[in-house]
Amino acid sequence: MIEILNKILFTDFDETLLTTDKTIVKENYEAIESMLAQGNYLAYTTGRPLQGALKLIEQQKLPKKRCFLLCFQGCFVYDLEHDKVVDSSPMDTDKMLQLVQLLRDRNIYLEAFGKDKFYCFDFTEATKRYNGLTNEAYEVISDMDVLANQPIYKVMAIDFDDKAPLEQLKREAEEGAYPFDSFFSSDWFYEFCGKGQNKGTGLKALAEYLQIPIEHTVAVGDEENDLSMILAAGIGVSMCNGKDVVKRQADAITDADNNHGGVAETIHRFILGDEQ
């Protein structure tokens, strides 16, 4: 029997905790309630900005007691129960501005994420489509000084029509061209965060804050941007609907997908120890 108390579950939102239509199945709600009632902790981990993630948590009526939020790909750790920031790591301003200029020079649509909204230089079909998925606050700007004068937590390059420019960014990143952590968070989004800032470092920061050993942490996700926390956790779990690169490196793979309680399966197996 696995020890019940003092574990942390780190779960991604999209295509993991959330179904394809952005809801949560009953099995996941019930399993979350059970693990929290047993004295464990839950950390929602997402690339979404703070306000967008908070809005989602409210809309889905997700619990906040003994719960935390790792947003901006883990760069911002927030205590939902006590409404306070635990850890915050924005991008280096000068390097961020250089990246933004490079993307603009290549005519790659980008969004730069501050604490309360994202910024873009043009309202395009990509803006409309992204905002239709997330319904986040945004501002169209013309001056780079707007970005220079506040913390920016991530920059996201977006192309819904042609993945080639994003693949080129990935190849360049793998060759060491950029002083950032970067990864695909979906087929259309290639994201940049501060060097060493990702869901894995967010996991370690929260575990240290709660004084819980890493071996008592469990992380579950589906995308390339979830790999850092899956590898950092005591037990890293890939959703069965996850990308092959994630499934290859995870300790376990769920039988159920995101539409059928894969997170609940993870909780019962690795948090509560009563595998169903």
mmCIF file of C-alpha atoms in Angstrom:
data_model
loop_
_atom_site.group_PDB
_atom_site.id
_atom_site.type_symbol
_atom_site.label_atom_id
_atom_site.label_comp_id
_atom_site.label_asym_id
_atom_site.label_seq_id
_atom_site.Cartn_x
_atom_site.Cartn_y
_atom_site.Cartn_z
ATOM 1 C CA MET A 1 0.000 0.000 0.000
ATOM 2 C CA ILE A 2 1.448 3.361 -1.040
ATOM 3 C CA GLU A 3 1.651 5.946 1.748
ATOM 4 C CA ILE A 4 -1.344 8.275 1.449
ATOM 5 C CA LEU A 5 -0.406 11.553 3.115
ATOM 6 C CA ASN A 6 1.800 14.384 1.934
ATOM 7 C CA LYS A 7 1.990 13.793 -1.783
ATOM 8 C CA ILE A 8 1.587 16.373 -4.520
ATOM 9 C CA LEU A 9 -0.093 15.704 -7.852
ATOM 10 C CA PHE A 10 0.979 18.032 -10.667
ATOM 11 C CA THR A 11 -1.498 17.880 -13.534
ATOM 12 C CA ASP A 12 -1.524 19.628 -16.870
ATOM 13 C CA PHE A 13 -4.833 21.155 -18.015
ATOM 14 C CA ASP A 14 -5.365 20.744 -21.770
ATOM 15 C CA GLU A 15 -5.737 17.185 -23.058
ATOM 16 C CA THR A 16 -4.930 15.911 -19.547
ATOM 17 C CA LEU A 17 -7.281 17.105 -16.803
ATOM 18 C CA LEU A 18 -9.568 18.732 -19.363
ATOM 19 C CA THR A 19 -11.499 16.830 -21.994
ATOM 20 C CA THR A 20 -11.201 17.779 -25.638
ATOM 21 C CA ASP A 21 -14.197 20.114 -25.228
ATOM 22 C CA LYS A 22 -12.540 21.784 -22.190
ATOM 23 C CA THR A 23 -14.682 20.220 -19.450
ATOM 24 C CA ILE A 24 -13.769 17.796 -16.648
ATOM 25 C CA VAL A 25 -15.241 14.324 -16.270
ATOM 26 C CA LYS A 26 -16.910 13.273 -13.029
ATOM 27 C CA GLU A 27 -14.237 10.658 -12.287
ATOM 28 C CA ASN A 28 -11.546 13.335 -12.149
ATOM 29 C CA TYR A 29 -13.548 15.553 -9.800
ATOM 30 C CA GLU A 30 -14.234 12.674 -7.428
ATOM 31 C CA ALA A 31 -10.640 11.452 -7.398
ATOM 32 C CA ILE A 32 -9.348 14.988 -6.725
ATOM 33 C CA GLU A 33 -11.765 15.384 -3.823
ATOM 34 C CA SER A 34 -10.621 12.045 -2.382
ATOM 35 C CA MET A 35 -6.906 12.832 -2.587
ATOM 36 C CA LEU A 36 -7.337 16.287 -1.039
ATOM 37 C CA ALA A 37 -9.494 14.859 1.767
ATOM 38 C CA GLN A 38 -6.638 12.436 2.535
ATOM 39 C CA GLY A 39 -4.268 15.390 3.140
ATOM 40 C CA ASN A 40 -2.501 15.508 -0.221
ATOM 41 C CA TYR A 41 -1.876 18.565 -2.395
ATOM 42 C CA LEU A 42 -2.809 19.391 -5.982
ATOM 43 C CA ALA A 43 -0.935 21.672 -8.393
ATOM 44 C CA TYR A 44 -2.577 22.689 -11.661
ATOM 45 C CA THR A 45 0.261 23.234 -14.153
ATOM 46 C CA THR A 46 -0.290 25.149 -17.360
ATOM 47 C CA GLY A 47 1.189 27.432 -19.945
ATOM 48 C CA ARG A 48 -1.769 29.753 -19.456
ATOM 49 C CA PRO A 49 -1.224 33.131 -17.786
ATOM 50 C CA LEU A 50 -2.376 33.716 -14.228
ATOM 51 C CA GLN A 51 -5.703 35.396 -14.964
ATOM 52 C CA GLY A 52 -6.643 32.939 -17.695
ATOM 53 C CA ALA A 53 -5.872 29.961 -15.454
ATOM 54 C CA LEU A 54 -7.788 31.477 -12.521
ATOM 55 C CA LYS A 55 -10.779 32.033 -14.794
ATOM 56 C CA LEU A 56 -10.668 28.392 -15.903
ATOM 57 C CA ILE A 57 -10.496 27.167 -12.305
ATOM 58 C CA GLU A 58 -13.564 29.258 -11.437
ATOM 59 C CA GLN A 59 -15.494 28.158 -14.516
ATOM 60 C CA GLN A 60 -14.826 24.477 -13.843
ATOM 61 C CA LYS A 61 -15.490 24.858 -10.090
ATOM 62 C CA LEU A 62 -12.169 23.262 -9.250
ATOM 63 C CA PRO A 63 -11.058 23.149 -5.604
ATOM 64 C CA LYS A 64 -8.617 25.695 -4.161
ATOM 65 C CA LYS A 65 -7.984 24.358 -0.647
ATOM 66 C CA ARG A 66 -4.584 22.631 -0.535
ATOM 67 C CA CYS A 67 -4.234 23.570 -4.205
ATOM 68 C CA PHE A 68 -1.633 25.557 -6.132
ATOM 69 C CA LEU A 69 -1.313 26.917 -9.637
ATOM 70 C CA LEU A 70 1.842 26.736 -11.746
ATOM 71 C CA CYS A 71 1.205 29.026 -14.713
ATOM 72 C CA PHE A 72 3.331 30.488 -17.530
ATOM 73 C CA GLN A 73 4.860 26.988 -17.937
ATOM 74 C CA GLY A 74 5.832 26.863 -14.243
ATOM 75 C CA CYS A 75 7.452 30.319 -14.078
ATOM 76 C CA PHE A 76 4.814 31.569 -11.630
ATOM 77 C CA VAL A 77 3.753 29.506 -8.586
ATOM 78 C CA TYR A 78 0.567 30.663 -6.859
ATOM 79 C CA ASP A 79 -1.128 29.508 -3.636
ATOM 80 C CA LEU A 80 -4.839 29.309 -4.486
ATOM 81 C CA GLU A 81 -6.028 28.738 -0.920
ATOM 82 C CA HIS A 82 -4.210 31.740 0.539
ATOM 83 C CA ASP A 83 -4.210 33.933 -2.591
ATOM 84 C CA LYS A 84 -0.486 34.617 -2.663
ATOM 85 C CA VAL A 85 2.544 34.255 -4.920
ATOM 86 C CA VAL A 86 4.996 31.521 -3.894
ATOM 87 C CA ASP A 87 7.590 31.944 -6.656
ATOM 88 C CA SER A 88 7.961 34.172 -9.719
ATOM 89 C CA SER A 89 10.638 34.073 -12.460
ATOM 90 C CA PRO A 90 10.118 36.440 -15.420
ATOM 91 C CA MET A 91 12.302 36.432 -18.541
ATOM 92 C CA ASP A 92 15.455 38.531 -18.733
ATOM 93 C CA THR A 93 14.191 41.790 -20.260
ATOM 94 C CA ASP A 94 17.020 42.511 -22.709
ATOM 95 C CA LYS A 95 17.126 38.944 -24.026
ATOM 96 C CA MET A 96 13.339 38.843 -24.271
ATOM 97 C CA LEU A 97 13.298 42.019 -26.357
ATOM 98 C CA GLN A 98 15.942 40.592 -28.691
ATOM 99 C CA LEU A 99 13.812 37.471 -29.168
ATOM 100 C CA VAL A 100 10.692 39.527 -29.847
ATOM 101 C CA GLN A 101 12.543 41.593 -32.449
ATOM 102 C CA LEU A 102 13.860 38.448 -34.159
ATOM 103 C CA LEU A 103 10.353 36.982 -34.399
ATOM 104 C CA ARG A 104 8.989 40.246 -35.750
ATOM 105 C CA ASP A 105 11.788 40.447 -38.318
ATOM 106 C CA ARG A 106 10.767 36.965 -39.531
ATOM 107 C CA ASN A 107 7.089 37.952 -39.645
ATOM 108 C CA ILE A 108 6.237 35.255 -37.096
ATOM 109 C CA TYR A 109 3.138 36.144 -35.103
ATOM 110 C CA LEU A 110 3.927 36.320 -31.380
ATOM 111 C CA GLU A 111 2.292 36.938 -28.047
ATOM 112 C CA ALA A 112 4.222 38.148 -24.983
ATOM 113 C CA PHE A 113 2.641 37.319 -21.636
ATOM 114 C CA GLY A 114 2.611 39.665 -18.666
ATOM 115 C CA LYS A 115 0.993 38.932 -15.326
ATOM 116 C CA ASP A 116 -2.517 40.048 -16.275
ATOM 117 C CA LYS A 117 -2.700 39.921 -20.084
ATOM 118 C CA PHE A 118 -0.849 39.062 -23.257
ATOM 119 C CA TYR A 119 0.501 41.581 -25.739
ATOM 120 C CA CYS A 120 0.638 41.359 -29.523
ATOM 121 C CA PHE A 121 1.659 43.805 -32.235
ATOM 122 C CA ASP A 122 -1.229 43.083 -34.596
ATOM 123 C CA PHE A 123 -4.735 41.725 -34.213
ATOM 124 C CA THR A 124 -4.759 38.875 -36.720
ATOM 125 C CA GLU A 125 -6.721 35.739 -37.406
ATOM 126 C CA ALA A 126 -4.209 33.998 -35.101
ATOM 127 C CA THR A 127 -5.114 36.395 -32.271
ATOM 128 C CA LYS A 128 -8.782 35.698 -32.827
ATOM 129 C CA ARG A 129 -8.279 31.956 -32.946
ATOM 130 C CA TYR A 130 -6.000 31.804 -29.889
ATOM 131 C CA ASN A 131 -8.307 34.025 -27.863
ATOM 132 C CA GLY A 132 -11.251 31.887 -28.916
ATOM 133 C CA LEU A 133 -9.493 28.941 -27.269
ATOM 134 C CA THR A 134 -8.524 30.723 -24.039
ATOM 135 C CA ASN A 135 -10.625 33.907 -23.717
ATOM 136 C CA GLU A 136 -7.736 35.807 -22.133
ATOM 137 C CA ALA A 137 -7.252 39.533 -21.747
ATOM 138 C CA TYR A 138 -4.935 41.069 -24.321
ATOM 139 C CA GLU A 139 -3.631 44.384 -25.651
ATOM 140 C CA VAL A 140 -2.457 45.281 -29.137
ATOM 141 C CA ILE A 141 0.691 47.413 -28.882
ATOM 142 C CA SER A 142 2.983 49.238 -31.287
ATOM 143 C CA ASP A 143 5.843 50.129 -28.963
ATOM 144 C CA MET A 144 8.411 47.634 -27.622
ATOM 145 C CA ASP A 145 8.750 49.845 -24.533
ATOM 146 C CA VAL A 146 5.478 48.375 -23.260
ATOM 147 C CA LEU A 147 7.253 45.027 -22.934
ATOM 148 C CA ALA A 148 10.466 46.583 -21.625
ATOM 149 C CA ASN A 149 8.748 48.184 -18.645
ATOM 150 C CA GLN A 150 7.158 45.151 -16.976
ATOM 151 C CA PRO A 151 7.826 41.471 -16.206
ATOM 152 C CA ILE A 152 7.215 39.176 -19.171
ATOM 153 C CA TYR A 153 6.941 35.493 -18.270
ATOM 154 C CA LYS A 154 6.852 33.851 -21.671
ATOM 155 C CA VAL A 155 6.842 34.587 -25.402
ATOM 156 C CA MET A 156 4.835 32.365 -27.708
ATOM 157 C CA ALA A 157 5.281 32.031 -31.473
ATOM 158 C CA ILE A 158 2.063 30.934 -33.184
ATOM 159 C CA ASP A 159 1.297 29.605 -36.641
ATOM 160 C CA PHE A 160 -1.973 27.760 -37.216
ATOM 161 C CA ASP A 161 -1.295 27.227 -40.933
ATOM 162 C CA ASP A 162 2.371 26.328 -41.362
ATOM 163 C CA LYS A 163 4.403 24.537 -38.709
ATOM 164 C CA ALA A 164 7.680 24.982 -40.630
ATOM 165 C CA PRO A 165 8.668 28.359 -39.083
ATOM 166 C CA LEU A 166 8.086 26.911 -35.613
ATOM 167 C CA GLU A 167 10.066 23.787 -36.425
ATOM 168 C CA GLN A 168 12.908 26.050 -37.554
ATOM 169 C CA LEU A 169 12.834 27.814 -34.168
ATOM 170 C CA LYS A 170 13.007 24.419 -32.460
ATOM 171 C CA ARG A 171 16.016 23.342 -34.552
ATOM 172 C CA GLU A 172 17.804 26.599 -33.774
ATOM 173 C CA ALA A 173 17.014 26.244 -30.070
ATOM 174 C CA GLU A 174 18.436 22.713 -30.044
ATOM 175 C CA GLU A 175 21.622 24.149 -31.556
ATOM 176 C CA GLY A 176 21.865 26.665 -28.702
ATOM 177 C CA ALA A 177 20.738 29.759 -30.598
ATOM 178 C CA TYR A 178 18.472 31.078 -27.839
ATOM 179 C CA PRO A 179 19.204 31.749 -24.136
ATOM 180 C CA PHE A 180 15.827 30.336 -23.098
ATOM 181 C CA ASP A 181 13.995 27.127 -22.398
ATOM 182 C CA SER A 182 11.699 26.490 -25.360
ATOM 183 C CA PHE A 183 9.265 23.793 -26.447
ATOM 184 C CA PHE A 184 6.071 23.015 -28.322
ATOM 185 C CA SER A 185 2.992 23.267 -26.115
ATOM 186 C CA SER A 186 0.762 22.261 -29.040
ATOM 187 C CA ASP A 187 1.208 21.714 -32.748
ATOM 188 C CA TRP A 188 0.659 25.457 -33.298
ATOM 189 C CA PHE A 189 2.474 27.020 -30.327
ATOM 190 C CA TYR A 190 6.238 27.223 -29.777
ATOM 191 C CA GLU A 191 7.026 28.838 -26.434
ATOM 192 C CA PHE A 192 10.038 30.518 -24.831
ATOM 193 C CA CYS A 193 10.567 30.944 -21.073
ATOM 194 C CA GLY A 194 13.537 32.044 -18.984
ATOM 195 C CA LYS A 195 16.511 29.677 -19.025
ATOM 196 C CA GLY A 196 15.934 26.907 -16.506
ATOM 197 C CA GLN A 197 12.299 27.968 -16.009
ATOM 198 C CA ASN A 198 9.767 25.293 -16.859
ATOM 199 C CA LYS A 199 7.163 23.054 -15.281
ATOM 200 C CA GLY A 200 9.923 20.920 -13.792
ATOM 201 C CA THR A 201 11.534 23.826 -11.934
ATOM 202 C CA GLY A 202 8.071 24.913 -10.805
ATOM 203 C CA LEU A 203 7.512 21.402 -9.439
ATOM 204 C CA LYS A 204 10.785 21.541 -7.494
ATOM 205 C CA ALA A 205 10.023 25.019 -6.147
ATOM 206 C CA LEU A 206 6.622 23.953 -4.817
ATOM 207 C CA ALA A 207 7.933 20.707 -3.332
ATOM 208 C CA GLU A 208 10.615 22.690 -1.494
ATOM 209 C CA TYR A 209 8.051 25.264 -0.331
ATOM 210 C CA LEU A 210 5.818 22.511 1.091
ATOM 211 C CA GLN A 211 8.846 20.552 2.383
ATOM 212 C CA ILE A 212 7.740 17.447 0.557
ATOM 213 C CA PRO A 213 10.385 15.087 -0.883
ATOM 214 C CA ILE A 214 10.541 14.833 -4.651
ATOM 215 C CA GLU A 215 9.859 11.102 -4.385
ATOM 216 C CA HIS A 216 6.401 12.037 -3.042
ATOM 217 C CA THR A 217 5.528 13.986 -6.197
ATOM 218 C CA VAL A 218 3.535 12.702 -9.173
ATOM 219 C CA ALA A 219 3.214 14.570 -12.483
ATOM 220 C CA VAL A 220 0.856 13.799 -15.369
ATOM 221 C CA GLY A 221 0.702 15.427 -18.797
ATOM 222 C CA ASP A 222 0.533 14.870 -22.529
ATOM 223 C CA GLU A 223 2.661 17.444 -24.381
ATOM 224 C CA GLU A 224 6.319 18.239 -24.927
ATOM 225 C CA ASN A 225 6.094 21.134 -22.458
ATOM 226 C CA ASP A 226 5.058 18.631 -19.742
ATOM 227 C CA LEU A 227 8.251 16.602 -20.108
ATOM 228 C CA SER A 228 10.259 18.699 -17.638
ATOM 229 C CA MET A 229 7.843 17.998 -14.786
ATOM 230 C CA ILE A 230 7.332 14.363 -15.781
ATOM 231 C CA LEU A 231 11.099 13.859 -15.618
ATOM 232 C CA ALA A 232 11.480 15.898 -12.404
ATOM 233 C CA ALA A 233 8.722 14.126 -10.460
ATOM 234 C CA GLY A 234 9.119 11.084 -8.287
ATOM 235 C CA ILE A 235 6.686 9.393 -10.680
ATOM 236 C CA GLY A 236 6.115 10.838 -14.155
ATOM 237 C CA VAL A 237 2.966 9.761 -15.976
ATOM 238 C CA SER A 238 2.037 10.257 -19.630
ATOM 239 C CA MET A 239 -1.554 10.309 -20.750
ATOM 240 C CA CYS A 240 -2.231 7.559 -23.278
ATOM 241 C CA ASN A 241 -3.230 10.355 -25.662
ATOM 242 C CA GLY A 242 0.149 12.028 -25.080
ATOM 243 C CA LYS A 243 2.841 12.666 -27.664
ATOM 244 C CA ASP A 244 5.184 9.750 -28.356
ATOM 245 C CA VAL A 245 8.170 11.676 -26.984
ATOM 246 C CA VAL A 246 6.334 12.019 -23.671
ATOM 247 C CA LYS A 247 5.230 8.387 -23.501
ATOM 248 C CA ARG A 248 8.767 7.181 -24.212
ATOM 249 C CA GLN A 249 10.216 9.030 -21.210
ATOM 250 C CA ALA A 250 7.423 8.634 -18.643
ATOM 251 C CA ASP A 251 7.489 6.077 -15.829
ATOM 252 C CA ALA A 252 3.923 5.044 -16.620
ATOM 253 C CA ILE A 253 1.211 5.575 -19.231
ATOM 254 C CA THR A 254 -2.476 5.769 -18.406
ATOM 255 C CA ASP A 255 -4.980 3.327 -19.869
ATOM 256 C CA ALA A 256 -7.679 6.035 -19.977
ATOM 257 C CA ASP A 257 -7.337 9.178 -22.084
ATOM 258 C CA ASN A 258 -8.250 12.742 -21.129
ATOM 259 C CA ASN A 259 -11.904 12.174 -22.064
ATOM 260 C CA HIS A 260 -12.245 9.132 -19.804
ATOM 261 C CA GLY A 261 -10.576 9.950 -16.481
ATOM 262 C CA GLY A 262 -6.861 9.481 -17.076
ATOM 263 C CA VAL A 263 -6.075 11.835 -14.195
ATOM 264 C CA ALA A 264 -8.414 9.902 -11.893
ATOM 265 C CA GLU A 265 -6.577 6.718 -12.869
ATOM 266 C CA THR A 266 -3.270 8.387 -11.968
ATOM 267 C CA ILE A 267 -4.610 9.526 -8.598
ATOM 268 C CA HIS A 268 -5.954 6.100 -7.648
ATOM 269 C CA ARG A 269 -2.796 4.339 -8.735
ATOM 270 C CA PHE A 270 -0.044 6.635 -7.476
ATOM 271 C CA ILE A 271 -1.578 8.930 -4.838
ATOM 272 C CA LEU A 272 -4.234 6.872 -3.079
ATOM 273 C CA GLY A 273 -2.675 3.481 -3.763
ATOM 274 C CA ASP A 274 -5.969 1.785 -4.581
ATOM 275 C CA GLU A 275 -5.479 1.077 -8.293
ATOM 276 C CA GLN A 276 -8.802 0.432 -9.996
#
